[in-house]
Short mmCIF file of C-alpha atoms in Angstrom, two decimals:
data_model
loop_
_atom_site.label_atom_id
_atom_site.label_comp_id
_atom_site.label_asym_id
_atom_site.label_seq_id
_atom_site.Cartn_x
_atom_site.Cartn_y
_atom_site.Cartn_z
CA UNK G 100 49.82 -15.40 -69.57
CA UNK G 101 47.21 -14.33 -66.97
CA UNK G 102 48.02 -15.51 -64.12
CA UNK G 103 51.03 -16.87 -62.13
CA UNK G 104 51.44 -20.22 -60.18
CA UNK G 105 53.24 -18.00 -57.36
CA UNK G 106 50.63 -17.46 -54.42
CA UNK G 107 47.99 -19.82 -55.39
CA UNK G 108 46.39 -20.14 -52.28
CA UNK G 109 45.70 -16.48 -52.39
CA UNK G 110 43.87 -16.44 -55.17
CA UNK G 111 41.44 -19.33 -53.71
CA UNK G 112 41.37 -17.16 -50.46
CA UNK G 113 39.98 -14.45 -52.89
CA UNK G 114 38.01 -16.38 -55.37
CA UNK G 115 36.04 -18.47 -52.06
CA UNK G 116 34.89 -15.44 -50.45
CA UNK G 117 33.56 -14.14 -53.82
CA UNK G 118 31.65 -17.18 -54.24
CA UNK G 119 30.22 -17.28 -51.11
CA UNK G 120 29.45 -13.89 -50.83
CA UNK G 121 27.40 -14.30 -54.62
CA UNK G 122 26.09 -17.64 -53.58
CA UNK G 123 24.17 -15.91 -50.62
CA UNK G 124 22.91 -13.03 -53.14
CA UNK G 125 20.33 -15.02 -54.36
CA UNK G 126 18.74 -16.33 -51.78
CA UNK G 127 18.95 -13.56 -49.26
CA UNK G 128 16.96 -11.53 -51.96
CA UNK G 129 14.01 -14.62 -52.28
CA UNK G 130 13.45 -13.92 -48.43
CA UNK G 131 13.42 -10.34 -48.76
CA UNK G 132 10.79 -10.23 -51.56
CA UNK G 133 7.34 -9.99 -49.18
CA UNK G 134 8.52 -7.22 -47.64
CA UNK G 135 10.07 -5.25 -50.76
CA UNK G 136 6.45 -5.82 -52.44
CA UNK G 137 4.54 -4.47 -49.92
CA UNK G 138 7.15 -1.77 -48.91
CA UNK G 139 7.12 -0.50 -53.29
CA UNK G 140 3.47 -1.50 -53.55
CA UNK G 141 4.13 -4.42 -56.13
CA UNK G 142 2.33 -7.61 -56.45
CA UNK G 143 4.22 -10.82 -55.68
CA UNK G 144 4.52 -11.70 -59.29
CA UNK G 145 5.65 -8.69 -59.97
CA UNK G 146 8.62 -8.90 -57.58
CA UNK G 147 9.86 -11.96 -58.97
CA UNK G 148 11.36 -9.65 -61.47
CA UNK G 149 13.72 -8.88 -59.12
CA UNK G 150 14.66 -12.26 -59.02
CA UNK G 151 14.65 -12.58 -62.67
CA UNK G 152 16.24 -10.13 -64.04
CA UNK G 153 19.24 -10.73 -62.51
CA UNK G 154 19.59 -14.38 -64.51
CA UNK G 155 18.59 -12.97 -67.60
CA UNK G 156 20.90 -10.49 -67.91
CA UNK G 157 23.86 -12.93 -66.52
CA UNK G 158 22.76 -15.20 -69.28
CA UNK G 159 23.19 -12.86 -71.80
CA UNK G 160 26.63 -11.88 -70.81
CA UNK G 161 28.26 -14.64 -69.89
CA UNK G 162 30.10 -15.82 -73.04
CA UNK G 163 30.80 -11.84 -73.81
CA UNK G 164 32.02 -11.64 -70.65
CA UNK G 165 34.09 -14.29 -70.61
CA UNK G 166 35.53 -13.38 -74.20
CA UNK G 167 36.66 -10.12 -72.46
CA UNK G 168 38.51 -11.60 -69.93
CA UNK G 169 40.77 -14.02 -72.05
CA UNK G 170 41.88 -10.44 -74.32
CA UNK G 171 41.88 -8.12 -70.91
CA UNK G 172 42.96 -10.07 -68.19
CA UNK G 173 41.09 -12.11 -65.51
CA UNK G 174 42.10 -10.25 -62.92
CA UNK G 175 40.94 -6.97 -64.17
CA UNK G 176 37.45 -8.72 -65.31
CA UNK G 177 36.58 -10.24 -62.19
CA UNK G 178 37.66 -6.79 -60.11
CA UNK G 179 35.56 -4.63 -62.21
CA UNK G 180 32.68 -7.33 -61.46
CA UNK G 181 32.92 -6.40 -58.11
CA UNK G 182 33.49 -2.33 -58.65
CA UNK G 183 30.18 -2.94 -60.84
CA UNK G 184 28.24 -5.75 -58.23
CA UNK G 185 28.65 -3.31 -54.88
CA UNK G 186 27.99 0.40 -57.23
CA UNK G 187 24.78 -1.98 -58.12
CA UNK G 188 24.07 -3.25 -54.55
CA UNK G 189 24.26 0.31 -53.23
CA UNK G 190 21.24 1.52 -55.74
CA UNK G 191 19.32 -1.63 -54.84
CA UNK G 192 19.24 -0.27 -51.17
CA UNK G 193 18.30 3.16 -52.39
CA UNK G 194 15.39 1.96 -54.41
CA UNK G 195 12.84 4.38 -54.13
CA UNK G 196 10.46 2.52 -56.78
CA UNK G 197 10.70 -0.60 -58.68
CA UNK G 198 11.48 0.08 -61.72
CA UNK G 199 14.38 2.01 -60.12
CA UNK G 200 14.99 -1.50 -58.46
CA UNK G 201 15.16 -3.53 -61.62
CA UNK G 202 17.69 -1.56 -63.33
CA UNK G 203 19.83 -1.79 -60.53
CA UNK G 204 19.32 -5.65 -60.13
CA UNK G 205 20.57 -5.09 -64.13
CA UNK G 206 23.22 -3.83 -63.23
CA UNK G 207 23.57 -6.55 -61.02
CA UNK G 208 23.92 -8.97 -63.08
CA UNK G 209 26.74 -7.52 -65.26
CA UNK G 210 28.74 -7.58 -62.70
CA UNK G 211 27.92 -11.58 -61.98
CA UNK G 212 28.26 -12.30 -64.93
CA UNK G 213 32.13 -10.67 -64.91
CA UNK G 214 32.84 -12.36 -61.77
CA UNK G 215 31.03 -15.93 -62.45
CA UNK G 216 32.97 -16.42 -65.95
CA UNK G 217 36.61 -15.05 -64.33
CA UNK G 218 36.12 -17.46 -61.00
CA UNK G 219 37.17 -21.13 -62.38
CA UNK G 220 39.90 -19.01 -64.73
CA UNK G 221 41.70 -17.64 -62.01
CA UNK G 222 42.36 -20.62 -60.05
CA UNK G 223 42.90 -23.28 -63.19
CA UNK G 224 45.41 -20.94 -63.86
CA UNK G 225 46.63 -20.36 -60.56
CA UNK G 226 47.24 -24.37 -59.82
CA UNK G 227 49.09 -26.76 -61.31
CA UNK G 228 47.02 -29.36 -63.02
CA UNK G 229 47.42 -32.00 -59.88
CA UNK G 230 45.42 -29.50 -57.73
CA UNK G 231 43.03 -28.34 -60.03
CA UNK G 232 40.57 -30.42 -58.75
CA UNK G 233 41.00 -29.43 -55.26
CA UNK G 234 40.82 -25.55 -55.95
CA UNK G 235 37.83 -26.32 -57.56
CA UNK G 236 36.46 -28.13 -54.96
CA UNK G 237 36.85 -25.45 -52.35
CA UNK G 238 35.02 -23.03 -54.67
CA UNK G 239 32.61 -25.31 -54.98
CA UNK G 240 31.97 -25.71 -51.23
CA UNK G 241 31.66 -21.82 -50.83
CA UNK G 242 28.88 -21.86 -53.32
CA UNK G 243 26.94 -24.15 -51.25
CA UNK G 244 27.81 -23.15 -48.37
CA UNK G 245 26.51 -19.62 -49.76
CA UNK G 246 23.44 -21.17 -50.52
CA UNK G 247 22.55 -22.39 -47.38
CA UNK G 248 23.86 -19.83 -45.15
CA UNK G 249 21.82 -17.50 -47.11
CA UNK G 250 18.09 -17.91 -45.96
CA UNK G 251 19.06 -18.20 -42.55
CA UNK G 252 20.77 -14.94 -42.50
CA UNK G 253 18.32 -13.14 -44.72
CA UNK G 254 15.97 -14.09 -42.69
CA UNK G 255 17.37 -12.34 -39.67
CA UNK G 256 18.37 -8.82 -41.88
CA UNK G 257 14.54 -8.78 -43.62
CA UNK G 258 13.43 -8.73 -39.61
CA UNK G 259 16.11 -6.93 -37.93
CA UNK G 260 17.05 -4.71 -40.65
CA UNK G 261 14.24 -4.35 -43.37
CA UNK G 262 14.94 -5.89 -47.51
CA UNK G 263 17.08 -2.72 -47.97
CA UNK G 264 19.53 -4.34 -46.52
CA UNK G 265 19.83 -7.61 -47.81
CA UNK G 266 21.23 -5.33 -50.60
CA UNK G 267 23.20 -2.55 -48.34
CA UNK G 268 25.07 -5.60 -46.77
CA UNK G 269 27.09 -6.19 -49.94
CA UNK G 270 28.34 -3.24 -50.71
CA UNK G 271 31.33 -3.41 -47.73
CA UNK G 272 31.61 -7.13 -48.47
CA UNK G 273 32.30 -6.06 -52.02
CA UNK G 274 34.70 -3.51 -51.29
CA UNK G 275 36.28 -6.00 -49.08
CA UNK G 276 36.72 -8.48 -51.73
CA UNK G 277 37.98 -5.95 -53.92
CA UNK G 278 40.42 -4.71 -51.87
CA UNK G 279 41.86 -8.38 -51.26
CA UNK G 280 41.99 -9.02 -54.97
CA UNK G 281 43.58 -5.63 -55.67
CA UNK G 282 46.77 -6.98 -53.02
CA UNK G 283 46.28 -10.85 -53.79
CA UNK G 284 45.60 -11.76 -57.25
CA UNK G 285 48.14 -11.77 -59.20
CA UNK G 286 48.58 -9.09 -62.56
CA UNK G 287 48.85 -9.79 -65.80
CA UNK G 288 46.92 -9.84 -68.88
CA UNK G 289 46.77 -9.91 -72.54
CA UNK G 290 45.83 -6.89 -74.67
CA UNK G 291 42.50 -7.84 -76.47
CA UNK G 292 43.03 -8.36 -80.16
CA UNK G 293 40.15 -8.02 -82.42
CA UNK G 294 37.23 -6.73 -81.16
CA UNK G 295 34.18 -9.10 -81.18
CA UNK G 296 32.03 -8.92 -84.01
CA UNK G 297 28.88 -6.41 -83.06
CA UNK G 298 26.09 -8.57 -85.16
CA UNK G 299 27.11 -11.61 -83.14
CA UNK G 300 26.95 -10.14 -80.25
CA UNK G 301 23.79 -8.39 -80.91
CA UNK G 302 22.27 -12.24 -81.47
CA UNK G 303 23.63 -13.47 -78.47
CA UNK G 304 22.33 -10.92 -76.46
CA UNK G 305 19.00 -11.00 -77.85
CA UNK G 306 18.95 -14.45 -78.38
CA UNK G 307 19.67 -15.75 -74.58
CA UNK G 308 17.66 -13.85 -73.02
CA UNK G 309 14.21 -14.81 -75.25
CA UNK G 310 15.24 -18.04 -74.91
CA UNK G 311 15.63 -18.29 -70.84
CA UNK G 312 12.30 -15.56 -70.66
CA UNK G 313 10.68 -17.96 -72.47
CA UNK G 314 11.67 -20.91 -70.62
CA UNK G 315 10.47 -18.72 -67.38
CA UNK G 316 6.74 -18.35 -68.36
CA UNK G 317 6.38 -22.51 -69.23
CA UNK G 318 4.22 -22.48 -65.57
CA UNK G 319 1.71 -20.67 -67.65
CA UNK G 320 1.82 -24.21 -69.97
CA UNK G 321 4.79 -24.79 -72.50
CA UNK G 322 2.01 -24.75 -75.40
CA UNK G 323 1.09 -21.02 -74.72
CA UNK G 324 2.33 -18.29 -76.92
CA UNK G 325 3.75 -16.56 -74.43
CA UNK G 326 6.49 -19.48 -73.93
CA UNK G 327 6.55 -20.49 -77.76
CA UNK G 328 7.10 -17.14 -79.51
CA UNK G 329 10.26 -15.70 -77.50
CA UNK G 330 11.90 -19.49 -77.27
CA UNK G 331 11.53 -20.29 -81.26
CA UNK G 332 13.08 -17.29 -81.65
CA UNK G 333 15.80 -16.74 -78.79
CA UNK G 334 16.74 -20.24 -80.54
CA UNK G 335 17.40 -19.06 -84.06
CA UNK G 336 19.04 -16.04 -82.97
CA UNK G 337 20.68 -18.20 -80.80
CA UNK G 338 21.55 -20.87 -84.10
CA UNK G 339 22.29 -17.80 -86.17
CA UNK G 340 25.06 -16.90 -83.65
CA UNK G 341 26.71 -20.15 -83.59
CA UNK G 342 26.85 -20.34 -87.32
CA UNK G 343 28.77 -16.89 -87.70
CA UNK G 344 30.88 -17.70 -84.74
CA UNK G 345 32.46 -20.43 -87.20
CA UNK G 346 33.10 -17.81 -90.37
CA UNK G 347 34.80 -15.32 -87.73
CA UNK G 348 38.47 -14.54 -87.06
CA UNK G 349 37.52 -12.87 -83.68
CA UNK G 350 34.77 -15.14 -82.20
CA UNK G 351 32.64 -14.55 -78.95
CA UNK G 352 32.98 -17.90 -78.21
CA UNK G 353 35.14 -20.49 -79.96
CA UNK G 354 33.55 -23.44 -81.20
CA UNK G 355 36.92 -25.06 -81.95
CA UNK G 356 36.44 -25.71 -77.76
CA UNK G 357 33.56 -28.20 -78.81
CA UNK G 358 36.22 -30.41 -80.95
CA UNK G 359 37.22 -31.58 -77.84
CA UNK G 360 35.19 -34.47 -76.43
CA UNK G 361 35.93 -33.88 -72.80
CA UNK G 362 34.70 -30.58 -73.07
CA UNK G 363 32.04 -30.87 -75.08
CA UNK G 364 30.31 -33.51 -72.88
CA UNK G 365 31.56 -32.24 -69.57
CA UNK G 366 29.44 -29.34 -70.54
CA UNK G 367 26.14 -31.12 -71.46
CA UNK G 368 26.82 -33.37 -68.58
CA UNK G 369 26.54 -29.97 -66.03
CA UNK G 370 23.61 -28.64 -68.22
CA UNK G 371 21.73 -32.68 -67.31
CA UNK G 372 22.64 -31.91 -64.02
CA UNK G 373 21.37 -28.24 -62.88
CA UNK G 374 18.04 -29.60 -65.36
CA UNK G 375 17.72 -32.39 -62.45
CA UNK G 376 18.77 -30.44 -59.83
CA UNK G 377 16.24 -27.55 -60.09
CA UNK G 378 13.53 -30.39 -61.10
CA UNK G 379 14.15 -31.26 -57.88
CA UNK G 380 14.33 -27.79 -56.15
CA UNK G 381 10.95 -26.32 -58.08
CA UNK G 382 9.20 -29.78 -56.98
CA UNK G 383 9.90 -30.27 -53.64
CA UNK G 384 8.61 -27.45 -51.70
CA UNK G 385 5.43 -27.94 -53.27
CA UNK G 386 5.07 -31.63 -52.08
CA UNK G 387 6.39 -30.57 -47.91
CA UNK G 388 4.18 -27.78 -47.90
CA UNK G 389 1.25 -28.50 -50.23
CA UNK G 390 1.28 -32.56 -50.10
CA UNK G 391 1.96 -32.80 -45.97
CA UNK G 392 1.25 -29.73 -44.57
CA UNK G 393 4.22 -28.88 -43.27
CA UNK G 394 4.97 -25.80 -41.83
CA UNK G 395 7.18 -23.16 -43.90
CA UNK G 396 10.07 -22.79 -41.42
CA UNK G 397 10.17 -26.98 -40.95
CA UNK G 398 10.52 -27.33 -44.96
CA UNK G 399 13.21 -24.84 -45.10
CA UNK G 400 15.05 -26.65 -42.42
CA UNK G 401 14.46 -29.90 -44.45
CA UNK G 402 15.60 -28.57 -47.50
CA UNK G 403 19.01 -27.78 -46.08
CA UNK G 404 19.79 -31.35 -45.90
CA UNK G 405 20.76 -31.24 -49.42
CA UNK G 406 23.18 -28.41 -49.76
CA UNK G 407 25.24 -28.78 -46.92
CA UNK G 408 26.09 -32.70 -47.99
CA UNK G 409 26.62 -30.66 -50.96
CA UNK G 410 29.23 -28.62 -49.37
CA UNK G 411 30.53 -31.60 -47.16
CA UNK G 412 31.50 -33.42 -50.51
CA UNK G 413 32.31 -31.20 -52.77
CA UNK G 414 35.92 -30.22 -51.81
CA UNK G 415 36.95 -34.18 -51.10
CA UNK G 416 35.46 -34.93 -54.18
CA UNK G 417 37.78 -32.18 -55.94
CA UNK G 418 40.99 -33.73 -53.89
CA UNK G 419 39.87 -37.47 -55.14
CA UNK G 420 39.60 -36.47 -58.71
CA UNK G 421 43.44 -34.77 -58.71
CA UNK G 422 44.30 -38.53 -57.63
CA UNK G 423 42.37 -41.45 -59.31
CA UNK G 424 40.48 -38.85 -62.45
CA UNK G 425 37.63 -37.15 -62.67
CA UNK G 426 35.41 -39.72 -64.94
CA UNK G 427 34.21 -42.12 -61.96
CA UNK G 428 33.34 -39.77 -59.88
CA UNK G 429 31.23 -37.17 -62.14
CA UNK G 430 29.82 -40.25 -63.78
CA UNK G 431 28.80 -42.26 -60.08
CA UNK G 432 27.90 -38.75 -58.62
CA UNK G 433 24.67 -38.19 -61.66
CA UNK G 434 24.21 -41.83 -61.23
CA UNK G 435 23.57 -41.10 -57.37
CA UNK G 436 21.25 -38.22 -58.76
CA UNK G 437 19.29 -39.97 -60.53
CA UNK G 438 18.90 -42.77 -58.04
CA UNK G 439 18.00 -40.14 -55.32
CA UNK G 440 15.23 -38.34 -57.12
CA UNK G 441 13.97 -42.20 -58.74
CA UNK G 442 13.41 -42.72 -54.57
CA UNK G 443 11.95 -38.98 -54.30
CA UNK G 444 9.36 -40.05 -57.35
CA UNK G 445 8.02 -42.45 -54.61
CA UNK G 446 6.76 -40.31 -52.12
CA UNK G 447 2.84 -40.12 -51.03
CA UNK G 448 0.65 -38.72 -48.51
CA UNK G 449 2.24 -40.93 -45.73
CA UNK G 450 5.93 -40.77 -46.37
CA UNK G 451 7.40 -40.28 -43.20
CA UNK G 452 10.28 -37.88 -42.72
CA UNK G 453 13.61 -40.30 -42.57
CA UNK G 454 12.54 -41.63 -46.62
CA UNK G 455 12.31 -37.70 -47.29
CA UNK G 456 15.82 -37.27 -46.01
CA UNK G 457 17.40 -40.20 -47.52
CA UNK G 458 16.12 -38.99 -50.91
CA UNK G 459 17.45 -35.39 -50.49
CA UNK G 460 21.33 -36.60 -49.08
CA UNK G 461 21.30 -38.86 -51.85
CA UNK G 462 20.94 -36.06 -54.38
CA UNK G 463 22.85 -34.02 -52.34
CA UNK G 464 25.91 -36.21 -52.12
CA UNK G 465 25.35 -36.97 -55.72
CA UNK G 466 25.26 -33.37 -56.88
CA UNK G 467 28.61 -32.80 -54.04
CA UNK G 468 31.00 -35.76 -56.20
CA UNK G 469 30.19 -34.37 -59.70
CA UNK G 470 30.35 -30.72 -59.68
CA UNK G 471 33.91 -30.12 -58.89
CA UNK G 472 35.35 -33.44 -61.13
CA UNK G 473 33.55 -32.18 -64.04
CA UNK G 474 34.24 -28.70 -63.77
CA UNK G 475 38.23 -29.62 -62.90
CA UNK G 476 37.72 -31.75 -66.46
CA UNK G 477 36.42 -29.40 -68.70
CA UNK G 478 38.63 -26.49 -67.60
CA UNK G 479 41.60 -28.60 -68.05
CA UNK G 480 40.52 -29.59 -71.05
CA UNK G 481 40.44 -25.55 -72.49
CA UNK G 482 43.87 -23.55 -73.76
CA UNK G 483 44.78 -21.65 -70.90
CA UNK G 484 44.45 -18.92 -73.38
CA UNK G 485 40.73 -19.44 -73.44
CA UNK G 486 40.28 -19.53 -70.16
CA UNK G 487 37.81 -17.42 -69.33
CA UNK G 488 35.21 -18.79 -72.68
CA UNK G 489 35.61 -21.98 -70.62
CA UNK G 490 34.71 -20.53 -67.36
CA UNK G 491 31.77 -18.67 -69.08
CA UNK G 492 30.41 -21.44 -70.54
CA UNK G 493 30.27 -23.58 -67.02
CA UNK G 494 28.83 -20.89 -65.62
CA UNK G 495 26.11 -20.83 -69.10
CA UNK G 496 25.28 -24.02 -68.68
CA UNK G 497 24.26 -23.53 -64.62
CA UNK G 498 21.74 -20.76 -65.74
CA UNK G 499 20.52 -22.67 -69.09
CA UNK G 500 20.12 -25.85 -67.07
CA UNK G 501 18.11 -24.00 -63.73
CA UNK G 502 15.76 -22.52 -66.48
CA UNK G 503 15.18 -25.99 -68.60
CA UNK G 504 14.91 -27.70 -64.66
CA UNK G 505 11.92 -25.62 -63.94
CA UNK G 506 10.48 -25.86 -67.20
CA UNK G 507 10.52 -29.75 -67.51
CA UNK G 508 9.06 -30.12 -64.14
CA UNK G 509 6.18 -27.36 -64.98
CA UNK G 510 5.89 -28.97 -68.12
CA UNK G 511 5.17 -33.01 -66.69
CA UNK G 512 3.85 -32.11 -63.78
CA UNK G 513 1.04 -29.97 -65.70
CA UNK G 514 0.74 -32.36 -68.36
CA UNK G 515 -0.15 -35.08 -65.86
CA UNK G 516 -2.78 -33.28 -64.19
CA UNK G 517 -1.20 -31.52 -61.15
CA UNK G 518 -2.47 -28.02 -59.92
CA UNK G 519 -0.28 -26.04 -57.53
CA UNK G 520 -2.14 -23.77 -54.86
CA UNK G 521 -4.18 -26.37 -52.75
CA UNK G 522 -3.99 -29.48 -50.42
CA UNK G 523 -3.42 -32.30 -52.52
CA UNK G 524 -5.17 -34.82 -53.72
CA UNK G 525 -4.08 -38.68 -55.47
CA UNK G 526 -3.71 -37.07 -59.04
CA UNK G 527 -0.42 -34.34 -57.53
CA UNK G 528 1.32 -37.11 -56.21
CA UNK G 529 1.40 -39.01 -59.75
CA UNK G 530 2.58 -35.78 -61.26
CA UNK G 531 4.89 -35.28 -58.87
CA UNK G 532 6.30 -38.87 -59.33
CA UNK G 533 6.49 -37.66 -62.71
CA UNK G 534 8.31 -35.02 -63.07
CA UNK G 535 10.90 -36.33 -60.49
CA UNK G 536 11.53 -39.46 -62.59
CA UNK G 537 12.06 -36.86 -65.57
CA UNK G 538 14.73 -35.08 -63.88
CA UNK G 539 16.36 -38.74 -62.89
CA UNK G 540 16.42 -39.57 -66.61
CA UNK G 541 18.05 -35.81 -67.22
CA UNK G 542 20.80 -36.77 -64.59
CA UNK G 543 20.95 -40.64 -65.88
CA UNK G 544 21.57 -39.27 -69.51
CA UNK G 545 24.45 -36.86 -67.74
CA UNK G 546 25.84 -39.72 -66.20
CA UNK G 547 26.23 -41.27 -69.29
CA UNK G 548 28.17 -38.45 -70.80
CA UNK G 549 30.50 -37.95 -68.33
CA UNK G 550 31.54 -41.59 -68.74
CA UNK G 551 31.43 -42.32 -72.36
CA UNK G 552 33.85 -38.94 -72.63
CA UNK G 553 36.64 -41.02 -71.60
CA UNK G 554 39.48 -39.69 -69.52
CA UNK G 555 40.29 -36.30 -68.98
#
């Protein structure tokens, strides 16, 4: 056994912070990358490697990582993350050129990955199943809380401070973190039987990252070859993998977790809603800037209506699902989705701010009463000696479903005649409309899932 049910609250303490701290990450960095391209003489689409690398490689080595921790230990996984995340941050600082930059973002990201498939582990383990849902929930609130904490205090380091240190910063708050789970979480562990088998890994770790590169170009037009070629065949590497997972006695990931229908939809139910949520987030900024001229620092502000109801729901929603199930809620929460961006697909040239709001609490709240139900579902529903493939394959789905988000709304909004990059005109707002309603029918179709599953 892993972990121990004797300082629970301990391990949230520790888990929380880590969350938060890796929620920020992301963001922090998006603020920072203006200044690190002029500072390393890159262009801007250049620097959105930075960005990118950091996903792909988490992608990659999330179900490996997660493998790891059910053999190793949990504890020892998501401790390493951290010795591996602030080692990483520290080179990031001490960039002196890009490239130098990128491998350390790399490095980054297998340390995320560790610490993102160990997170829900440690604390279904930690709590008994009647506060599963609330543990979760409190995660959950750190991660958006993370989020939008993150611009506004990136902000002030990139001016104050200089991009260096939207990296520097993490290195004590690493350290800090692992120090508290070095005291707090509790030891234990399993010694790892069979080692994973090296051709299956080799095709998962080939196979992800085509796929989600892939995915990452479809701005350039899903027809091109540059989207085509490394998604046809990140997907049969990708099918290859899942076949030989079946045939092995040591599998990266266990498909016998898929037998279970709790699982199995609770985990296409959180891909259908990241796919809505990022429609949303890769949509929206375009329309307040672009559609009504609004200024930069006004959108940001509006943008953080969604969120922090995000955060405000999210541990509740967690405590409610302990008590009456987690079904209703993550099925009403999509539903809630989808009727908030159905109201976003409505906006024009005159919408005046309150209709803009409404839209973005509704998907906000939405997004805030499914997250921790589902994920308190599908971990339950998971051995507790497969923890941490459980974990990793929540986490999977996040990254899968952010990458299929932004390529669905590329992909509509494109293929009904929109153009980013100007002030728009009658034909942006259709496509806009458009690709909204496509992400409501993503989180509709979620919604769906998470009910017909049945209880958990």
């Amino acid at each position: 056994m892993d972990a121990v049910r004797g300082k629970p609250y301990q391990v949230l303490l520790v888990v929380s912070v880590g969350t938060l701290l890796s929620a920020m990450t992301g963001s922090m960095v998006n603020l920072a990358l203006p200044s690190l391209g002029r500072d390393l003489g890159i262009s801007l689409q250049a620097s959105r490697w930075v960005v990118q690398v950091l996903l792909l490689v988490m992608g990659a080595l999330l179900l490996p990582a997660g493998r790891l921790a059910d053999g190793l230990g949990h504890r020892l996984v998501y401790l390493w993350g951290f010795v591996l995340f602030a080692t990483a941050s520290l080179l990031c600082g001490l960039a002196p050129s890009f490239a130098w930059l990128v491998v350390a973002r790399a490095l980054q990201g297998i340390g995320g990955a560790l610490i993102l498939a160990t997170s829900p582990a440690l604390l279904t383990l930690s709590f008994p199943p009647q506060q599963r849902g609330r543990a979760l929930g409190l995660q959950a609130t750190a991660t958006y809380l993370g989020l939008a904490l993150g611009p506004a205090l990136g902000g002030v380091i990139v001016a104050g401070l200089g991009w260096r240190w939207t990296f520097l910063v993490y290195v004590p708050a690493s350290l800090l973190i692992l120090v508290l789970g070095l005291f707090l979480l509790p030891r234990g562990g399993n010694r790892l039987g069979t080692p994973p088998d090296l051709l299956a890994t080799g095709q998962l770790l080939l196979g992800m990252p085509l796929l989600l590169l892939g995915l990452s170009w479809s701005r350039d037009g899903v027809l091109s070859p540059r989207v085509l070629v490394p998604v046809f065949t990140g997907m049969v590497l990708l099918i290859a993998f899942s076949r030989r997972q079946g045939r092995l006695d040591s599998p990266v990931l266990d498909l016998g977790l898929f037998h279970s229908r709790v699982f199995f939809s609770s985990v296409l139910a959180a891909l259908c809603n990241y796919v809505a949520l990022f429609v949303a987030l890769i949509m929206l900024p375009f329309y307040l800037e672009e559609g009504l001229g609004m200024p930069t620092q006004r959108v940001g502000l509006v943008l953080t209506v969604q969120p922090a109801l995000m955060a405000l729901v999210a541990s509740p929603a967690g405590w409610l699902s302990d008590r009456i199930g987690s079904r209703g809620l993550a099925a009403g929460g999509l539903a809630l989705v989808a009727a908030g961006l159905w109201w976003l697909a409505g906006l024009g040239a005159g919408t005046g701010l309150p209709s803009i709001v409404a839209g973005l609490a509704a998907v906000g709240l939405g997004v805030g009463l499914f997250v921790s139900p589902n994920t308190s579902a599908l971990m339950g529903s998971a051995p507790r000696h497969q923890q941490g493939q459980a974990g990793a394959m929540m986490a999977e789905s996040r990254i899968l479903g952010m990458f299929l988000g932004v390529a669905l709304a590329s992909a509509v909004f494109a293929a009904l005649g929109g153009r980013t990059g100007h002030a728009w005109q009658p034909v942006e707002f259709r496509a806009l409309a458009g690709a909204l309603r496509s992400g409501a029918l993503a989180a509709l179709a979620g919604a769906l899932l998470a009910w017909l599953r049945g209880r958990s």
